[in-house]
PDB file of C-alpha atoms in Angstrom:
ATOM      1  CA  THR A 792       4.714   6.591   9.318  1.00  0.00           C
ATOM      2  CA  ALA A 793       7.478   7.161   6.774  1.00  0.00           C
ATOM      3  CA  GLY A 794       8.477  10.767   6.222  1.00  0.00           C
ATOM      4  CA  ARG A 795       8.940  10.173   2.510  1.00  0.00           C
ATOM      5  CA  VAL A 796       7.750   7.365   0.270  1.00  0.00           C
ATOM      6  CA  ALA A 797       9.081   6.435  -3.155  1.00  0.00           C
ATOM      7  CA  GLY A 798       6.829   4.421  -5.434  1.00  0.00           C
ATOM      8  CA  VAL A 799       9.004   2.561  -7.944  1.00  0.00           C
ATOM      9  CA  ALA A 800       6.766   1.027 -10.597  1.00  0.00           C
ATOM     10  CA  ASP A 801       6.824  -0.104 -14.193  1.00  0.00           C
ATOM     11  CA  GLY A 802       4.477   2.647 -15.323  1.00  0.00           C
ATOM     12  CA  ALA A 803       1.266   0.621 -15.412  1.00  0.00           C
ATOM     13  CA  GLU A 804      -1.822   2.731 -14.809  1.00  0.00           C
ATOM     14  CA  TRP A 805      -3.109   0.422 -12.057  1.00  0.00           C
ATOM     15  CA  GLU A 806       0.141   0.957 -10.134  1.00  0.00           C
ATOM     16  CA  GLN A 807      -0.263   4.719 -10.361  1.00  0.00           C
ATOM     17  CA  ALA A 808      -3.884   4.387  -9.210  1.00  0.00           C
ATOM     18  CA  PHE A 809      -2.675   2.284  -6.253  1.00  0.00           C
ATOM     19  CA  LEU A 810      -0.225   5.023  -5.286  1.00  0.00           C
ATOM     20  CA  ASP A 811      -2.937   7.658  -5.745  1.00  0.00           C
ATOM     21  CA  ALA A 812      -5.210   5.765  -3.367  1.00  0.00           C
ATOM     22  CA  HIS A 813      -2.685   4.749  -0.718  1.00  0.00           C
ATOM     23  CA  CYS A 814       0.059   7.359  -0.825  1.00  0.00           C
ATOM     24  CA  PRO A 815      -0.723  10.249  -3.174  1.00  0.00           C
ATOM     25  CA  ASP A 816       2.362  12.177  -2.022  1.00  0.00           C
ATOM     26  CA  ALA A 817       4.746   9.364  -2.985  1.00  0.00           C
ATOM     27  CA  VAL A 818       7.654  10.271  -5.240  1.00  0.00           C
ATOM     28  CA  ARG A 819       6.840   8.426  -8.491  1.00  0.00           C
ATOM     29  CA  ILE A 820       9.797   6.631 -10.071  1.00  0.00           C
ATOM     30  CA  LEU A 821       9.712   4.586 -13.259  1.00  0.00           C
ATOM     31  CA  ASP A 822      11.638   1.378 -12.662  1.00  0.00           C
ATOM     32  CA  PHE A 823      15.029   1.919 -14.312  1.00  0.00           C
ATOM     33  CA  GLY A 824      15.116  -1.597 -15.717  1.00  0.00           C
ATOM     34  CA  HIS A 825      11.858  -1.054 -17.598  1.00  0.00           C
ATOM     35  CA  ALA A 826      13.087   2.206 -19.107  1.00  0.00           C
ATOM     36  CA  ALA A 827      16.451   0.653 -20.013  1.00  0.00           C
ATOM     37  CA  GLN A 828      14.733  -2.278 -21.734  1.00  0.00           C
ATOM     38  CA  ARG A 829      12.843   0.170 -23.950  1.00  0.00           C
ATOM     39  CA  LEU A 830      16.173   1.662 -25.042  1.00  0.00           C
ATOM     40  CA  SER A 831      17.493  -1.753 -26.009  1.00  0.00           C
ATOM     41  CA  ASP A 832      14.275  -2.536 -27.896  1.00  0.00           C
ATOM     42  CA  VAL A 833      14.381   0.632 -29.988  1.00  0.00           C
ATOM     43  CA  ALA A 834      18.108   0.216 -30.715  1.00  0.00           C
ATOM     44  CA  GLU A 835      17.528  -3.355 -31.882  1.00  0.00           C
ATOM     45  CA  ALA A 836      14.673  -2.179 -34.109  1.00  0.00           C
ATOM     46  CA  VAL A 837      17.043   0.242 -35.851  1.00  0.00           C
ATOM     47  CA  TRP A 838      20.329  -1.696 -35.977  1.00  0.00           C
ATOM     48  CA  GLY A 839      19.456  -5.292 -35.188  1.00  0.00           C
ATOM     49  CA  ARG A 840      21.528  -7.103 -32.608  1.00  0.00           C
ATOM     50  CA  GLY A 841      24.912  -5.939 -33.857  1.00  0.00           C
ATOM     51  CA  GLU A 842      26.879  -2.719 -33.478  1.00  0.00           C
ATOM     52  CA  PRO A 843      26.164   0.136 -32.947  1.00  0.00           C
ATOM     53  CA  ASN A 844      23.105  -1.128 -31.057  1.00  0.00           C
ATOM     54  CA  PRO A 845      24.921  -2.133 -27.822  1.00  0.00           C
ATOM     55  CA  THR A 846      27.028   1.030 -27.854  1.00  0.00           C
ATOM     56  CA  TRP A 847      24.091   3.370 -28.458  1.00  0.00           C
ATOM     57  CA  ALA A 848      21.890   1.601 -25.905  1.00  0.00           C
ATOM     58  CA  ALA A 849      24.677   1.605 -23.273  1.00  0.00           C
ATOM     59  CA  MET A 850      25.338   5.303 -23.846  1.00  0.00           C
ATOM     60  CA  GLN A 851      21.648   6.106 -23.496  1.00  0.00           C
ATOM     61  CA  ARG A 852      21.309   3.989 -20.327  1.00  0.00           C
ATOM     62  CA  ALA A 853      24.260   5.865 -18.809  1.00  0.00           C
ATOM     63  CA  GLU A 854      22.730   9.206 -19.816  1.00  0.00           C
ATOM     64  CA  LEU A 855      19.383   8.172 -18.379  1.00  0.00           C
ATOM     65  CA  ARG A 856      20.965   7.049 -15.094  1.00  0.00           C
ATOM     66  CA  ASP A 857      23.411   9.935 -14.655  1.00  0.00           C
ATOM     67  CA  GLY A 858      22.088  12.692 -16.898  1.00  0.00           C
ATOM     68  CA  THR A 859      18.637  13.694 -18.094  1.00  0.00           C
ATOM     69  CA  ALA A 860      15.635  11.940 -19.539  1.00  0.00           C
ATOM     70  CA  GLU A 861      15.223  14.813 -21.998  1.00  0.00           C
ATOM     71  CA  ALA A 862      18.603  14.043 -23.605  1.00  0.00           C
ATOM     72  CA  VAL A 863      17.629  10.387 -23.992  1.00  0.00           C
ATOM     73  CA  LEU A 864      14.249  11.254 -25.471  1.00  0.00           C
ATOM     74  CA  ALA A 865      16.003  13.559 -27.960  1.00  0.00           C
ATOM     75  CA  ALA A 866      18.389  10.721 -28.896  1.00  0.00           C
ATOM     76  CA  ILE A 867      15.426   8.408 -29.519  1.00  0.00           C
ATOM     77  CA  ARG A 868      13.765  11.055 -31.712  1.00  0.00           C
ATOM     78  CA  ALA A 869      17.038  11.453 -33.671  1.00  0.00           C
ATOM     79  CA  LEU A 870      17.484   7.748 -34.445  1.00  0.00           C
ATOM     80  CA  PRO A 871      18.454   7.099 -38.079  1.00  0.00           C
ATOM     81  CA  LEU A 872      15.338   5.145 -39.027  1.00  0.00           C
ATOM     82  CA  ALA A 873      16.349   5.141 -42.695  1.00  0.00           C
ATOM     83  CA  GLU A 874      19.318   2.894 -41.782  1.00  0.00           C
ATOM     84  CA  ALA A 875      17.032   0.207 -40.344  1.00  0.00           C
ATOM     85  CA  ALA A 876      16.447  -2.985 -42.291  1.00  0.00           C
ATOM     86  CA  ASP A 877      12.726  -2.302 -41.861  1.00  0.00           C
ATOM     87  CA  SER A 878      12.354   1.449 -41.375  1.00  0.00           C
ATOM     88  CA  ALA A 879       8.558   1.240 -40.948  1.00  0.00           C
ATOM     89  CA  ALA A 880       8.866  -1.299 -38.120  1.00  0.00           C
ATOM     90  CA  ALA A 881      11.675   0.740 -36.537  1.00  0.00           C
ATOM     91  CA  GLY A 882       9.451   3.816 -36.727  1.00  0.00           C
ATOM     92  CA  ARG A 883       6.650   1.946 -34.945  1.00  0.00           C
ATOM     93  CA  VAL A 884       9.018   0.838 -32.155  1.00  0.00           C
ATOM     94  CA  GLN A 885      10.374   4.387 -31.892  1.00  0.00           C
ATOM     95  CA  ALA A 886       6.816   5.768 -31.586  1.00  0.00           C
ATOM     96  CA  GLU A 887       5.869   3.121 -28.988  1.00  0.00           C
ATOM     97  CA  THR A 888       9.027   3.846 -27.002  1.00  0.00           C
ATOM     98  CA  LEU A 889       8.435   7.583 -27.030  1.00  0.00           C
ATOM     99  CA  GLY A 890       4.759   7.020 -26.225  1.00  0.00           C
ATOM    100  CA  TYR A 891       5.790   5.050 -23.149  1.00  0.00           C
ATOM    101  CA  LEU A 892       8.708   7.191 -21.958  1.00  0.00           C
ATOM    102  CA  GLU A 893       7.638  10.772 -22.733  1.00  0.00           C
ATOM    103  CA  PRO A 894       4.651  10.855 -20.355  1.00  0.00           C
ATOM    104  CA  ARG A 895       6.920   9.432 -17.642  1.00  0.00           C
ATOM    105  CA  ALA A 896       9.819  11.880 -18.044  1.00  0.00           C
ATOM    106  CA  GLU A 897       9.300  13.254 -14.513  1.00  0.00           C
ATOM    107  CA  GLN A 898       9.531   9.697 -13.188  1.00  0.00           C
ATOM    108  CA  MET A 899      12.921   9.251 -14.888  1.00  0.00           C
ATOM    109  CA  ARG A 900      14.941  11.874 -12.986  1.00  0.00           C
ATOM    110  CA  TYR A 901      17.270   9.086 -11.880  1.00  0.00           C
ATOM    111  CA  ALA A 902      20.318  11.226 -11.090  1.00  0.00           C
ATOM    112  CA  ALA A 903      18.217  13.417  -8.790  1.00  0.00           C
ATOM    113  CA  PHE A 904      16.531  10.399  -7.208  1.00  0.00           C
ATOM    114  CA  ARG A 905      19.877   8.727  -6.538  1.00  0.00           C
ATOM    115  CA  ALA A 906      21.284  11.965  -5.082  1.00  0.00           C
ATOM    116  CA  GLN A 907      18.350  11.934  -2.636  1.00  0.00           C
ATOM    117  CA  GLY A 908      19.040   8.323  -1.682  1.00  0.00           C
ATOM    118  CA  LEU A 909      15.888   7.031  -3.375  1.00  0.00           C
ATOM    119  CA  PRO A 910      15.776   3.692  -5.181  1.00  0.00           C
ATOM    120  CA  ILE A 911      15.492   3.681  -8.965  1.00  0.00           C
ATOM    121  CA  GLY A 912      14.766  -0.011  -9.375  1.00  0.00           C
ATOM    122  CA  SER A 913      12.121  -2.350  -8.063  1.00  0.00           C
ATOM    123  CA  GLY A 914      14.533  -5.232  -7.510  1.00  0.00           C
ATOM    124  CA  ILE A 915      14.514  -4.850  -3.730  1.00  0.00           C
ATOM    125  CA  VAL A 916      10.724  -5.159  -3.670  1.00  0.00           C
ATOM    126  CA  GLU A 917      10.747  -8.149  -6.001  1.00  0.00           C
ATOM    127  CA  SER A 918      13.412  -9.789  -3.832  1.00  0.00           C
ATOM    128  CA  ALA A 919      11.420  -9.052  -0.678  1.00  0.00           C
ATOM    129  CA  ASN A 920       8.399 -10.664  -2.275  1.00  0.00           C
ATOM    130  CA  LYS A 921      10.387 -13.856  -2.729  1.00  0.00           C
ATOM    131  CA  THR A 922      12.023 -13.879   0.697  1.00  0.00           C
ATOM    132  CA  VAL A 923       9.148 -12.493   2.760  1.00  0.00           C
ATOM    133  CA  VAL A 924       5.961 -13.573   1.012  1.00  0.00           C
ATOM    134  CA  GLU A 925       6.741 -16.580  -1.152  1.00  0.00           C
ATOM    135  CA  ALA A 926       8.998 -18.197   1.460  1.00  0.00           C
ATOM    136  CA  ARG A 927       6.055 -18.254   3.886  1.00  0.00           C
ATOM    137  CA  LEU A 928       3.114 -18.862   1.601  1.00  0.00           C
ATOM    138  CA  LYS A 929       4.462 -21.131  -1.125  1.00  0.00           C
ATOM    139  CA  GLY A 930       6.145 -23.889   0.841  1.00  0.00           C
ATOM    140  CA  ALA A 931       5.588 -27.517  -0.088  1.00  0.00           C
ATOM    141  CA  GLY A 932       2.088 -28.661   0.773  1.00  0.00           C
ATOM    142  CA  ARG A 933       0.903 -25.259   1.955  1.00  0.00           C
ATOM    143  CA  ARG A 934      -2.587 -24.170   1.047  1.00  0.00           C
ATOM    144  CA  TRP A 935      -4.196 -20.886   2.000  1.00  0.00           C
ATOM    145  CA  ALA A 936      -7.766 -19.728   2.083  1.00  0.00           C
ATOM    146  CA  GLU A 937      -7.899 -16.400   0.257  1.00  0.00           C
ATOM    147  CA  PRO A 938      -9.134 -14.406   3.300  1.00  0.00           C
ATOM    148  CA  SER A 939      -6.090 -15.620   5.267  1.00  0.00           C
ATOM    149  CA  VAL A 940      -3.433 -14.468   2.798  1.00  0.00           C
ATOM    150  CA  THR A 941      -3.468 -10.711   3.452  1.00  0.00           C
ATOM    151  CA  PRO A 942      -3.355 -11.059   7.249  1.00  0.00           C
ATOM    152  CA  MET A 943      -0.516 -13.586   6.981  1.00  0.00           C
ATOM    153  CA  VAL A 944       1.457 -11.311   4.646  1.00  0.00           C
ATOM    154  CA  ALA A 945       0.936  -8.393   7.045  1.00  0.00           C
ATOM    155  CA  LEU A 946       2.234 -10.455   9.954  1.00  0.00           C
ATOM    156  CA  ARG A 947       5.172 -11.731   7.933  1.00  0.00           C
ATOM    157  CA  GLY A 948       6.013  -8.172   6.856  1.00  0.00           C
ATOM    158  CA  ALA A 949       5.960  -6.987  10.475  1.00  0.00           C
ATOM    159  CA  LEU A 950       8.227  -9.834  11.525  1.00  0.00           C
ATOM    160  CA  CYS A 951      10.741  -9.411   8.690  1.00  0.00           C
ATOM    161  CA  SER A 952      10.940  -5.631   9.120  1.00  0.00           C
ATOM    162  CA  ASP A 953      11.614  -5.870  12.862  1.00  0.00           C
ATOM    163  CA  ARG A 954       8.314  -4.137  13.631  1.00  0.00           C
ATOM    164  CA  TRP A 955       6.588  -7.069  15.318  1.00  0.00           C
ATOM    165  CA  ASP A 956       6.052  -5.419  18.711  1.00  0.00           C
ATOM    166  CA  GLU A 957       4.593  -2.276  17.154  1.00  0.00           C
ATOM    167  CA  ALA A 958       2.383  -4.209  14.733  1.00  0.00           C
ATOM    168  CA  TRP A 959       1.188  -6.713  17.316  1.00  0.00           C
ATOM    169  CA  ALA A 960       0.232  -3.926  19.743  1.00  0.00           C
ATOM    170  CA  ALA A 961      -1.878  -2.298  17.001  1.00  0.00           C
ATOM    171  CA  ILE A 962      -3.469  -5.630  16.045  1.00  0.00           C
ATOM    172  CA  ALA A 963      -4.263  -6.483  19.664  1.00  0.00           C
ATOM    173  CA  ALA A 964      -5.805  -3.048  20.268  1.00  0.00           C
ATOM    174  CA  ALA A 965      -7.954  -3.355  17.134  1.00  0.00           C
ATOM    175  CA  ARG A 966      -9.110  -6.837  18.127  1.00  0.00           C
ATOM    176  CA  ARG A 967     -10.012  -5.644  21.631  1.00  0.00           C
ATOM    177  CA  THR A 968     -12.003  -2.738  20.196  1.00  0.00           C
ATOM    178  CA  ARG A 969     -13.863  -4.960  17.731  1.00  0.00           C
ATOM    179  CA  GLY A 970     -14.511  -7.608  20.371  1.00  0.00           C
ATOM    180  CA  ARG A 971     -16.425  -5.318  22.705  1.00  0.00           C
ATOM    181  CA  PRO A 972     -20.160  -5.164  22.237  1.00  0.00           C
ATOM    182  CA  ALA A 973     -21.511  -1.722  21.497  1.00  0.00           C
ATOM    183  CA  PRO A 974     -22.754   0.045  24.619  1.00  0.00           C
ATOM    184  CA  THR A 975     -26.495  -0.092  25.039  1.00  0.00           C
ATOM    185  CA  THR A 976     -28.719   2.325  26.847  1.00  0.00           C
ATOM    186  CA  GLN A 977     -30.843   0.667  29.514  1.00  0.00           C
ATOM    187  CA  PRO A 978     -34.128   2.296  30.424  1.00  0.00           C
ATOM    188  CA  ALA A 979     -34.155   3.722  33.933  1.00  0.00           C
ATOM    189  CA  ALA A 980     -35.746   1.433  36.484  1.00  0.00           C
TER     190      ALA A 980
END
C-alpha cells in the first residue's frame, strides 16, 4: 500500500530479481556501506593501509554521498596503479571495483536519494531483522517447523509496525474464505 518503495540492497542479482518479482517499480539503491567498502578496498590495493589511502577513500566516500557516482568512478579509473607495491594486483582490484560499481551507477545517486528522504543504507532493515525476527524466533529453547516461520514473521511484522488490526482483519477474512466449502449445485428434486 506504500506510495513509493525503496529497495536498498547490496547489488546481488537475487535481490534485484526479488524486487523485480515483488515490487518492480521500487527505487533501486545500492547499500552505501557496500559501495564505500569497495572504495576502501581499491585504495588499500594501491597504497596499502597508510596515507594517502584513508584520505583518498574518505574524499571519495564524501563525493559518493554528497556528489556524483560518475566523479567517483572517474577517480577510481585515475588511480596511480604504478605507485602500488603490486601494480598488477591493484589493477585487478580496480577492475573488480569498477565492474561492481559501474553497472550500479544509477543505484548510487545518494545525494538525490537523500534529498527525497529515501534511505541509502540497509542498516535499518538489518536492525529490524534482529529486533523483530530474531528476538521472536531465536530465543533460548525455541524450535520452529519451517512452514510456521513465514506466518510467524508476518504476524510479528504486523505487531511491530502497529498494523495488527489491519493485518488480522485480512488474515481472518482469508481464513473465512478458505474455510467455506465450495458451493455445489444440487439437482432439482
